[in-house]
Structures are given as C-alpha cells and as structure tokens.
Amino acid sequence: MVDLTEEERAAITATMTRVALLMDEIGWATPLGELTEAQVRALIEEAVEGFREAMSDIARTQTPEVPF
C-alpha cells in the first residue's frame, strides 16, 4: 500500500473527473476485457496527464511568489 500525500489524494480526485468523462464516451457498461487497445491507452493517458496537471496546479498554489 502506498502512503499518499494530501496533495496526491487531491490530484487523484481531480483526475477522476477527467477519466469519468472519457468513460462516458466509451460506455460504463463496457467490460474492461472488451476495451480496445486505443481505449485503454486513452484511459491511461488521461489518468497520467490529469494527475500531472493537478499536481502542477497544486504545487503552483503552494509555492510562494518570488517578489522580483
């Protein structure tokens, strides 16, 4: 089990929305075994990119602005 930080948990929550939108397109009733390679790649890419963006946004809000 991985010990996630509060920031990582928040990023996962933000990512879930992006993945859910893609699942709406694919269809929630579609079994994982029936997903095409392209659909699996799209889900992984959406999850990774969403997490990266969310972590970047969180870091930006927590980093003090340089005063020059």
PDB file of C-alpha atoms in Angstrom:
ATOM      1  CA  MET A   1       0.000   0.000   0.000  1.00  0.00           C
ATOM      2  CA  VAL A   2       1.287   3.422  -0.926  1.00  0.00           C
ATOM      3  CA  ASP A   3       1.080   6.268   1.566  1.00  0.00           C
ATOM      4  CA  LEU A   4      -0.301   9.149  -0.466  1.00  0.00           C
ATOM      5  CA  THR A   5       0.101  12.771   0.497  1.00  0.00           C
ATOM      6  CA  GLU A   6      -2.903  15.078   0.789  1.00  0.00           C
ATOM      7  CA  GLU A   7      -1.811  16.691  -2.466  1.00  0.00           C
ATOM      8  CA  GLU A   8      -1.672  13.337  -4.272  1.00  0.00           C
ATOM      9  CA  ARG A   9      -5.129  12.421  -2.983  1.00  0.00           C
ATOM     10  CA  ALA A  10      -6.476  15.754  -4.252  1.00  0.00           C
ATOM     11  CA  ALA A  11      -4.820  15.176  -7.625  1.00  0.00           C
ATOM     12  CA  ILE A  12      -6.400  11.728  -7.876  1.00  0.00           C
ATOM     13  CA  THR A  13      -9.816  13.212  -7.122  1.00  0.00           C
ATOM     14  CA  ALA A  14      -9.314  15.828  -9.862  1.00  0.00           C
ATOM     15  CA  THR A  15      -8.168  13.116 -12.264  1.00  0.00           C
ATOM     16  CA  MET A  16     -11.250  11.002 -11.630  1.00  0.00           C
ATOM     17  CA  THR A  17     -13.418  13.628 -13.316  1.00  0.00           C
ATOM     18  CA  ARG A  18     -11.333  13.506 -16.496  1.00  0.00           C
ATOM     19  CA  VAL A  19     -11.347   9.710 -16.574  1.00  0.00           C
ATOM     20  CA  ALA A  20     -15.101   9.661 -15.931  1.00  0.00           C
ATOM     21  CA  LEU A  21     -15.726  11.914 -18.927  1.00  0.00           C
ATOM     22  CA  LEU A  22     -13.780   9.517 -21.130  1.00  0.00           C
ATOM     23  CA  MET A  23     -15.679   6.565 -19.659  1.00  0.00           C
ATOM     24  CA  ASP A  24     -18.911   8.349 -20.578  1.00  0.00           C
ATOM     25  CA  GLU A  25     -17.735   8.241 -24.210  1.00  0.00           C
ATOM     26  CA  ILE A  26     -16.613   4.614 -24.028  1.00  0.00           C
ATOM     27  CA  GLY A  27     -19.634   3.435 -22.059  1.00  0.00           C
ATOM     28  CA  TRP A  28     -19.635   2.485 -18.403  1.00  0.00           C
ATOM     29  CA  ALA A  29     -21.175  -0.915 -19.120  1.00  0.00           C
ATOM     30  CA  THR A  30     -18.255  -1.935 -21.335  1.00  0.00           C
ATOM     31  CA  PRO A  31     -16.250  -4.709 -19.611  1.00  0.00           C
ATOM     32  CA  LEU A  32     -12.539  -3.941 -19.286  1.00  0.00           C
ATOM     33  CA  GLY A  33     -11.720  -7.041 -21.318  1.00  0.00           C
ATOM     34  CA  GLU A  34     -13.670  -5.631 -24.253  1.00  0.00           C
ATOM     35  CA  LEU A  35     -11.853  -2.297 -24.415  1.00  0.00           C
ATOM     36  CA  THR A  36      -9.764  -1.764 -27.499  1.00  0.00           C
ATOM     37  CA  GLU A  37      -6.066  -1.040 -27.216  1.00  0.00           C
ATOM     38  CA  ALA A  38      -6.777   2.558 -28.221  1.00  0.00           C
ATOM     39  CA  GLN A  39      -9.378   2.920 -25.454  1.00  0.00           C
ATOM     40  CA  VAL A  40      -7.023   1.507 -22.819  1.00  0.00           C
ATOM     41  CA  ARG A  41      -4.251   3.841 -23.987  1.00  0.00           C
ATOM     42  CA  ALA A  42      -6.647   6.793 -23.901  1.00  0.00           C
ATOM     43  CA  LEU A  43      -7.698   5.964 -20.331  1.00  0.00           C
ATOM     44  CA  ILE A  44      -4.090   5.637 -19.173  1.00  0.00           C
ATOM     45  CA  GLU A  45      -3.039   8.836 -20.928  1.00  0.00           C
ATOM     46  CA  GLU A  46      -5.998  10.739 -19.478  1.00  0.00           C
ATOM     47  CA  ALA A  47      -5.207   9.475 -15.978  1.00  0.00           C
ATOM     48  CA  VAL A  48      -1.485  10.265 -16.194  1.00  0.00           C
ATOM     49  CA  GLU A  49      -1.945  13.684 -17.792  1.00  0.00           C
ATOM     50  CA  GLY A  50      -4.760  14.583 -15.405  1.00  0.00           C
ATOM     51  CA  PHE A  51      -2.635  13.643 -12.396  1.00  0.00           C
ATOM     52  CA  ARG A  52       0.368  15.575 -13.699  1.00  0.00           C
ATOM     53  CA  GLU A  53      -1.718  18.688 -14.364  1.00  0.00           C
ATOM     54  CA  ALA A  54      -3.428  18.512 -10.990  1.00  0.00           C
ATOM     55  CA  MET A  55      -0.116  18.099  -9.150  1.00  0.00           C
ATOM     56  CA  SER A  56       1.312  21.032 -11.097  1.00  0.00           C
ATOM     57  CA  ASP A  57      -1.692  23.195 -10.215  1.00  0.00           C
ATOM     58  CA  ILE A  58      -1.397  22.224  -6.540  1.00  0.00           C
ATOM     59  CA  ALA A  59       2.321  22.995  -6.489  1.00  0.00           C
ATOM     60  CA  ARG A  60       1.729  26.350  -8.155  1.00  0.00           C
ATOM     61  CA  THR A  61      -0.789  27.361  -5.468  1.00  0.00           C
ATOM     62  CA  GLN A  62       1.526  26.276  -2.648  1.00  0.00           C
ATOM     63  CA  THR A  63       4.716  27.884  -3.936  1.00  0.00           C
ATOM     64  CA  PRO A  64       5.244  31.427  -2.706  1.00  0.00           C
ATOM     65  CA  GLU A  65       5.609  34.004  -5.444  1.00  0.00           C
ATOM     66  CA  VAL A  66       9.116  35.351  -5.941  1.00  0.00           C
ATOM     67  CA  PRO A  67       8.968  39.103  -5.244  1.00  0.00           C
ATOM     68  CA  PHE A  68      11.007  40.260  -8.234  1.00  0.00           C
TER      69      PHE A  68
END
